[in-house]
Every structure is written in structure tokens, then in C-alpha cells.
Amino acid sequence: MSASPPTQKRADLVFEGGGVKGIGLAGAYSALWEDGYQAQRVAGTSAGAITAALVAAGYTGPELEDIVLHQMDFTKFEDPHAFGLPGEIVELVRTRGLHSGDYFLSWIAERLSDRGLTTFGDLRTADDTGVKAREYRLQLIASDLSARSMLVLPRDAARIGVDPDHLEIAKAVRMSMSIPVFFAPTLCTDADHRQHTIVDGGLLSNYPLWLFDCPPGQVPEYPTFGMLLVASNQSAPLLPDPTPAEQLGPVTSPVEFGRALVDTMMEAHDRLYVEQADYARTIPIPTQGVKTTEFRIPAAQARDLFDSGHAASTEFLASWDFPRYITRFRTGTPPSRRAQILEPPALSPPPTT
């Protein structure tokens, strides 16, 4: 295991979902680690859940870089079917997903086991703020289709019939990254024998930056940083990917339909509701044109995406001022969303010439 960075700063971290684009999240975390930040609690959705779990397990910046650029074979996450596309269609009808997700489940379980982690009971932590999500070092977002509701795991594990301490971390990550249509959902049965169908958390909250916030009136001891995946050419990072429709391609097969559905679902909704105060603590990561389900990403493009995250985080930290953030957004009355709509704040500085 790599040596610790020379200085220690504290922060809670939240990682947005985004499939393969999550390589950029690892780059952003690597820069935070190099700057001396020590993650206290971490949360994430989908690909963000994968990064969050590895960070919670104690993987360092260099180790995470090695994992996403050299150890991960994204093509295996697709659980290739012996009968090709016809077999995938049969799998979709049988399990409601093109791919089983079995390879990923075993892969993430092994990474966690290497650090002595199996269940969320291994990640319990003391906290006296009254924020229930802070009882565990790791929190993951999933979507319960049966109950039409969001799950924060392990906090809400009892709702699907599992004691929070006994919920397997790998299984929760698998729930959070169950991209609809692409991966088969996870099925759970609660204490009343009701079955729950669990899919990707990005369906309901792809960017849960609010999760670790202390109650109103309290001032946090240290910041929460969020990592948001944005298109490289976005002048306003909180808006959906502006790629012209003609560049996206037609939807001519069930597989393309599934990919288009996922990309549309995970690109937009949370970021339209990010308050100015939340964007002030957000690291926007340009995604270099990579799409959510681009599992056959070339090695050079993966490196570019990782470096993009690293550069975005480095730039953010160069101007981050926690006392100023507290003064502006955590004391008095912060600007309301209505005020921002009537007079939108500048999201980024104008380009220099």
C-alpha cells in the first residue's frame, strides 16, 4: 500500500454516476489525495458507487489509478454471452437485463475483501450530528422500482429485508450500478415477503451531494466535495450534455435503445437542481466525449479521461477557500433557487484570449 501524502486534510466526498465515465472520478480523487485530503465519509451512485466503495476501503490515489487504467477490463463487465446478440436478447427477456452483472459483483467483492471488508458493519463510524447517513463511512444510492422510491444504503436496508450492518457492500454497489436494461436488476425480499426490484440509483439521484450535510444552523467542521461529470464543451456544467442530436446516432436495435435510454437518464436531472452553494463545492470533470456504456474504451482515451479528472480537481483546489464558503453559504441566508433563476450566477469564468 502506498505511503500516505505528507499533509492530512479532512473532507466528505460524493461521486456522481456515469458508467465508464467514472474513470474521471478516479482522476479527481487522485488529485485530492495528492493534496493531502483524507476522506471521512464517501457516497456515490452507479459508477460513483464503485469509486466511493474503493475510497472507503482505503485505496489510495495511485492505487485507484492503477485499478481503473490497468486492472479493470471493462469488456468483462458486459458478461459476454456465448450466443452473441440473440443470447443477450434472451437474457433481457429472462432477467430484464442484457447482462447478468455477475463478473462485476465478484470483481468488486474481491477488491473489498483484499482490504478486509465484507459488510457495512465493517464501515460503522461514530457520529453525533444526528445525520443518519453519517453512521457509516460509505453510503450508496439505488432505486427501488417496486416501491417507486430511492434507497440510501445501508441506511434504508431494512426496507428491503436486510439488517444494515449485515448488508454486503459488494451487493449494494451492484444494486447502485444496475443500469436499467443493460444490467439485470437485483431482487430482494423483505420481512413481509414482498419482492423488491432494485436498479441503478441514477434513476432517482445521480448526484447526492446533500447526503452528509449537517442540520440547518450547524456549521460543518470540514467540507463536502462533489465530483460531477460534464461534457467537455459545456459552458454551463450544470446543464445536460449539449451534443447535437445528429452526432448521437439513430436508435435502430434493442441494444441501442437500451444505451440511449441509459445515456438520457443519467445525463440530466440532478444537475438542473444543483443550488449555487452546491456548485461552489463541486468539481466539474470534462468527460472527453466518453459515453456511459462505452465499455470498449481505448486505453489512450481512458488515460485522457483520468487526466481530465485530475486536472479538474487540481484547478478546483487552487481556488478553494473553506472559510469563504462557510461565510457565504452556511451563515445567514444563502441565495434561493428562485433568486438564481431570476438572476443566474456565473458558473464559470469567461474564456481568456
mmCIF file with all atom_site columns, C-alpha atoms in Angstrom, residues 4-5 7-13 29 32-42 55 137 222-223 225:
data_model
loop_
_atom_site.group_PDB
_atom_site.id
_atom_site.type_symbol
_atom_site.label_atom_id
_atom_site.label_alt_id
_atom_site.label_comp_id
_atom_site.label_asym_id
_atom_site.label_entity_id
_atom_site.label_seq_id
_atom_site.pdbx_PDB_ins_code
_atom_site.Cartn_x
_atom_site.Cartn_y
_atom_site.Cartn_z
_atom_site.occupancy
_atom_site.B_iso_or_equiv
_atom_site.pdbx_formal_charge
_atom_site.auth_seq_id
_atom_site.auth_comp_id
_atom_site.auth_asym_id
_atom_site.auth_atom_id
_atom_site.pdbx_PDB_model_num
ATOM 1  C CA . SER A 1 4   ? 0.196   8.499  2.960  1.00 0.00 ? 4   SER A CA 1
ATOM 2  C CA . PRO A 1 5   ? 0.514   12.004 1.492  1.00 0.00 ? 5   PRO A CA 1
ATOM 3  C CA . THR A 1 7   ? -0.335  16.515 4.966  1.00 0.00 ? 7   THR A CA 1
ATOM 4  C CA . GLN A 1 8   ? -3.786  15.499 6.165  1.00 0.00 ? 8   GLN A CA 1
ATOM 5  C CA . LYS A 1 9   ? -6.964  17.473 5.430  1.00 0.00 ? 9   LYS A CA 1
ATOM 6  C CA . ARG A 1 10  ? -10.492 16.189 6.002  1.00 0.00 ? 10  ARG A CA 1
ATOM 7  C CA . ALA A 1 11  ? -13.419 16.097 3.597  1.00 0.00 ? 11  ALA A CA 1
ATOM 8  C CA . ASP A 1 12  ? -16.532 14.081 2.825  1.00 0.00 ? 12  ASP A CA 1
ATOM 9  C CA . LEU A 1 13  ? -16.705 13.059 -0.843 1.00 0.00 ? 13  LEU A CA 1
ATOM 10 C CA . TYR A 1 29  ? -9.835  11.667 -6.246 1.00 0.00 ? 29  TYR A CA 1
ATOM 11 C CA . LEU A 1 32  ? -7.393  15.286 -3.774 1.00 0.00 ? 32  LEU A CA 1
ATOM 12 C CA . TRP A 1 33  ? -5.274  12.519 -2.259 1.00 0.00 ? 33  TRP A CA 1
ATOM 13 C CA . GLU A 1 34  ? -2.071  14.119 -3.524 1.00 0.00 ? 34  GLU A CA 1
ATOM 14 C CA . ASP A 1 35  ? -3.133  17.418 -1.954 1.00 0.00 ? 35  ASP A CA 1
ATOM 15 C CA . GLY A 1 36  ? -3.413  15.697 1.419  1.00 0.00 ? 36  GLY A CA 1
ATOM 16 C CA . TYR A 1 37  ? -7.184  15.220 1.699  1.00 0.00 ? 37  TYR A CA 1
ATOM 17 C CA . GLN A 1 38  ? -8.325  12.283 3.796  1.00 0.00 ? 38  GLN A CA 1
ATOM 18 C CA . ALA A 1 39  ? -11.836 11.072 3.001  1.00 0.00 ? 39  ALA A CA 1
ATOM 19 C CA . GLN A 1 40  ? -14.016 10.836 6.108  1.00 0.00 ? 40  GLN A CA 1
ATOM 20 C CA . ARG A 1 41  ? -17.278 9.600  4.571  1.00 0.00 ? 41  ARG A CA 1
ATOM 21 C CA . VAL A 1 42  ? -17.944 8.850  0.939  1.00 0.00 ? 42  VAL A CA 1
ATOM 22 C CA . VAL A 1 55  ? -12.105 5.004  -1.425 1.00 0.00 ? 55  VAL A CA 1
ATOM 23 C CA . ARG A 1 137 ? -18.334 5.579  6.280  1.00 0.00 ? 137 ARG A CA 1
ATOM 24 C CA . TYR A 1 222 ? -14.838 20.271 7.128  1.00 0.00 ? 222 TYR A CA 1
ATOM 25 C CA . PRO A 1 223 ? -16.175 20.436 3.554  1.00 0.00 ? 223 PRO A CA 1
ATOM 26 C CA . PHE A 1 225 ? -16.657 17.898 -2.183 1.00 0.00 ? 225 PHE A CA 1
#
